[in-house]
C-alpha positions as a LaTeX table, in Angstrom:
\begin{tabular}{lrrr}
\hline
Residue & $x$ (\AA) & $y$ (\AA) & $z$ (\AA) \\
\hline
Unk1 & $-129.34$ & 122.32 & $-31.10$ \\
Unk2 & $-129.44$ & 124.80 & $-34.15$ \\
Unk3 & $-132.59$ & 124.03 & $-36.44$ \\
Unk4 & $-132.61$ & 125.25 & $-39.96$ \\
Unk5 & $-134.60$ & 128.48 & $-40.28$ \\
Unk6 & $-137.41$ & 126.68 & $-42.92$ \\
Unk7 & $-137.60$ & 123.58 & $-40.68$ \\
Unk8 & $-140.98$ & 125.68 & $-39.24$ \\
Unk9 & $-142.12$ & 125.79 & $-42.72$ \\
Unk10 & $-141.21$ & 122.33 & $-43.92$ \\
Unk11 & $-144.69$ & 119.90 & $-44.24$ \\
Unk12 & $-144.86$ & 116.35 & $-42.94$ \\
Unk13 & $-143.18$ & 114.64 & $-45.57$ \\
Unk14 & $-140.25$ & 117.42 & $-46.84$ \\
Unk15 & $-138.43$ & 115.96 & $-49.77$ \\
Unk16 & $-134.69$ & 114.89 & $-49.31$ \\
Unk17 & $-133.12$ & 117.97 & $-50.78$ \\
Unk18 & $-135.03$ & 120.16 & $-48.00$ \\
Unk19 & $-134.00$ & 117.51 & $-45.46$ \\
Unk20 & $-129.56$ & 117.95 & $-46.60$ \\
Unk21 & $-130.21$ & 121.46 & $-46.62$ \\
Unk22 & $-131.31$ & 121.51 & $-43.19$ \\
Unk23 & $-128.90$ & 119.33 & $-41.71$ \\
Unk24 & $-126.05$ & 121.13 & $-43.79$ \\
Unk25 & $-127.33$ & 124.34 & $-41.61$ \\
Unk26 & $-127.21$ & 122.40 & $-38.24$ \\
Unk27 & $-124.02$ & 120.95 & $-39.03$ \\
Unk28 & $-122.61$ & 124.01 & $-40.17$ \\
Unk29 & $-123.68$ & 125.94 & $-36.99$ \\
Unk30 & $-122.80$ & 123.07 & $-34.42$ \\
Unk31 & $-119.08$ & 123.39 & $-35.76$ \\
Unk32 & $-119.11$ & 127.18 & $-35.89$ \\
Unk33 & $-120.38$ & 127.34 & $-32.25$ \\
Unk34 & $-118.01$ & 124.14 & $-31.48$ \\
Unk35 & $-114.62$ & 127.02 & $-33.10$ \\
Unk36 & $-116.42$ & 129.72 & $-31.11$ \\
Unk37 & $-116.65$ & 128.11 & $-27.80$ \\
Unk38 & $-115.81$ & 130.09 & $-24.69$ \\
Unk39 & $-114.27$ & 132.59 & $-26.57$ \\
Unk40 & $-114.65$ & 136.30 & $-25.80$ \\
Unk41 & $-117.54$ & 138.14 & $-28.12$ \\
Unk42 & $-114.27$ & 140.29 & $-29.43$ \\
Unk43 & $-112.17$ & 137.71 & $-30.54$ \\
Unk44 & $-113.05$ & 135.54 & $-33.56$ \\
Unk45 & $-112.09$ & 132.24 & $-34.22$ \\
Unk46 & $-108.97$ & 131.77 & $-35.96$ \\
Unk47 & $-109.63$ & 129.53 & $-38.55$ \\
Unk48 & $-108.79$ & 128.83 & $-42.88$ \\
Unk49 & $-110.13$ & 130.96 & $-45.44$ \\
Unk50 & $-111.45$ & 127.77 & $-47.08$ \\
Unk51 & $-113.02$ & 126.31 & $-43.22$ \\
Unk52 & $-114.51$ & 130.19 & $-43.52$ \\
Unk53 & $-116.16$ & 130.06 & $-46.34$ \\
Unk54 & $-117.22$ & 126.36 & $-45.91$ \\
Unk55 & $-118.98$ & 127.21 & $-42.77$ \\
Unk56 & $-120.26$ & 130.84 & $-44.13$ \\
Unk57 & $-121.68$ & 128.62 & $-47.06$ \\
Unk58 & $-123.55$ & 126.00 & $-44.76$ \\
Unk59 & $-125.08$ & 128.42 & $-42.44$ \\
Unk60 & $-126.48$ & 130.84 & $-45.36$ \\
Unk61 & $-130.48$ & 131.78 & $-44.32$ \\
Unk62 & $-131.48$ & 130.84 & $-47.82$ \\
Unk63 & $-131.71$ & 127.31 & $-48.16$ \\
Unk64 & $-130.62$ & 127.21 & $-52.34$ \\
Unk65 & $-127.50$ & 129.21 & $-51.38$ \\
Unk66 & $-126.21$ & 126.83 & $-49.06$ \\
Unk67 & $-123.44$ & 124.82 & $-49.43$ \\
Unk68 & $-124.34$ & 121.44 & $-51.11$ \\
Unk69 & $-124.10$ & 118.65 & $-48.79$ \\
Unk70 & $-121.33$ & 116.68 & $-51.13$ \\
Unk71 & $-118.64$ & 119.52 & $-50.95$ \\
Unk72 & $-119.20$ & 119.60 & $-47.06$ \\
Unk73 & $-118.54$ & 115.24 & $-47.26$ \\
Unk74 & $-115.64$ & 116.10 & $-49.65$ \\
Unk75 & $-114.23$ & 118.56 & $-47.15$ \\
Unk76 & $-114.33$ & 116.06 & $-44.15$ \\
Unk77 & $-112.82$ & 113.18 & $-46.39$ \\
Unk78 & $-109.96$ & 116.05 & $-47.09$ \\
Unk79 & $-109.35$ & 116.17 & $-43.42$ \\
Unk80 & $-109.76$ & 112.64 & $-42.65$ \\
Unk81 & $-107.03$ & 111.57 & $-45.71$ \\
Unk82 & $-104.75$ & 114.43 & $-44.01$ \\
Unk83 & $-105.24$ & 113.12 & $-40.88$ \\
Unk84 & $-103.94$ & 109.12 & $-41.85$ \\
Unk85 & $-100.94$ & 111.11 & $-44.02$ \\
Unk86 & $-99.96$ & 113.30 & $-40.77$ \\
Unk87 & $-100.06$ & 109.69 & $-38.61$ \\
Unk88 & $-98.84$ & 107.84 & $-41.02$ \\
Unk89 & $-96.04$ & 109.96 & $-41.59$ \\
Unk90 & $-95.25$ & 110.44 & $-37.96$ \\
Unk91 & $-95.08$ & 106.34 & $-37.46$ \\
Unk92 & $-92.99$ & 106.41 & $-39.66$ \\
Unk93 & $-90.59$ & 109.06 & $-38.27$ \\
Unk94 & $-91.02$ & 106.69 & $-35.28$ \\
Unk95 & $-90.15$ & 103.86 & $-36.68$ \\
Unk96 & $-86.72$ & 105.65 & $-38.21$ \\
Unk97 & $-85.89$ & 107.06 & $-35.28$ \\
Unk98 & $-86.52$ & 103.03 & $-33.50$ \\
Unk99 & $-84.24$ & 101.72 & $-36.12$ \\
Unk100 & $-81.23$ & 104.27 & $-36.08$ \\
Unk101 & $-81.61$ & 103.89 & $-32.24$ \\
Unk102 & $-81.04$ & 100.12 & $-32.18$ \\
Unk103 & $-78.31$ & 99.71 & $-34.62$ \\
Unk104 & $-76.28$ & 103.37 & $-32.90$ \\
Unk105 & $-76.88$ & 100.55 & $-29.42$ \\
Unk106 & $-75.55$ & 97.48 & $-31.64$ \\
Unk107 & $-72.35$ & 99.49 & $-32.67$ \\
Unk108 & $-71.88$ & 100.73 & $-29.76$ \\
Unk109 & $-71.68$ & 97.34 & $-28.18$ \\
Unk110 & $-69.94$ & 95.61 & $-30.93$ \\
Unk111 & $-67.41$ & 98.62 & $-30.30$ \\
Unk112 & $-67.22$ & 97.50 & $-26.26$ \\
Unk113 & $-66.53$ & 94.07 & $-27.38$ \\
Unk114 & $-63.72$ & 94.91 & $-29.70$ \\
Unk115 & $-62.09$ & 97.36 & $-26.85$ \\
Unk116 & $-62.32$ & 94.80 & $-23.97$ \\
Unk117 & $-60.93$ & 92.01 & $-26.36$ \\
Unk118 & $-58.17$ & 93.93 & $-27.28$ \\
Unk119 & $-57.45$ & 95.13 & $-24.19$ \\
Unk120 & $-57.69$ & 91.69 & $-22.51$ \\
Unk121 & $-56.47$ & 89.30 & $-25.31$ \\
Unk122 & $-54.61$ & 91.37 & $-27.64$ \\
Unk123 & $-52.71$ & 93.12 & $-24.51$ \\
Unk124 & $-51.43$ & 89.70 & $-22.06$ \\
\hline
\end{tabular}
């Protein structure tokens, strides 16, 4: 959807540096546009200094001042590990919350027990 400016210019066999830096640009545009979606031309996208700059970086006009294509990986392996840690985490939470739950229901019943066999044995 949004070409590199220099794709027009590239030859028939562009090297693999040209090729990253043009896919950095599309990449970097498709997730701008993807922030800025249906939004109001007045209003822009709230978003991280450091997602600002990432994106300002991979949709420079100047191919050499573009962000390098291994900070942009780096930056979606960042999200990705945050991602596992956040579910991770919240499983976890889960899981605590599963646990306390079933032994609050065991006490509670060994509790029951003890009443009603008081009341019936301990009482006659």
């Amino acid at each position: 959807m949004f070409v590199a400016p220099e794709r027009d210019h590239l030859g028939p066999q562009p090297n693999r540096l040209t090729v990253e830096q043009s896919l950095v640009y599309s990449l970097g545009m498709s997730l701008f546009y993807a922030m800025d979606y249906n939004l109001p031309d007045s209003v822009h996208p709230a978003m991280s200094e450091t997602l600002e700059a990432l994106l300002a970086g991979m949709t420079e006009e100047e191919p050499r001042h573009r962000t390098l294509y291994g900070r942009v990986v780096g930056f979606v392996l960042f999200c990705f590990v945050f991602i596992i840690i956040v579910v991770v985490v919240v499983f976890v939470f889960v899981v605590f919350v599963f646990v306390v739950f079933v032994v609050f229901v065991f006490v509670f019943v060994v509790f029951v027990v003890f009443v009603v066999f008081v009341v019936v044995v301990v009482d006659k």
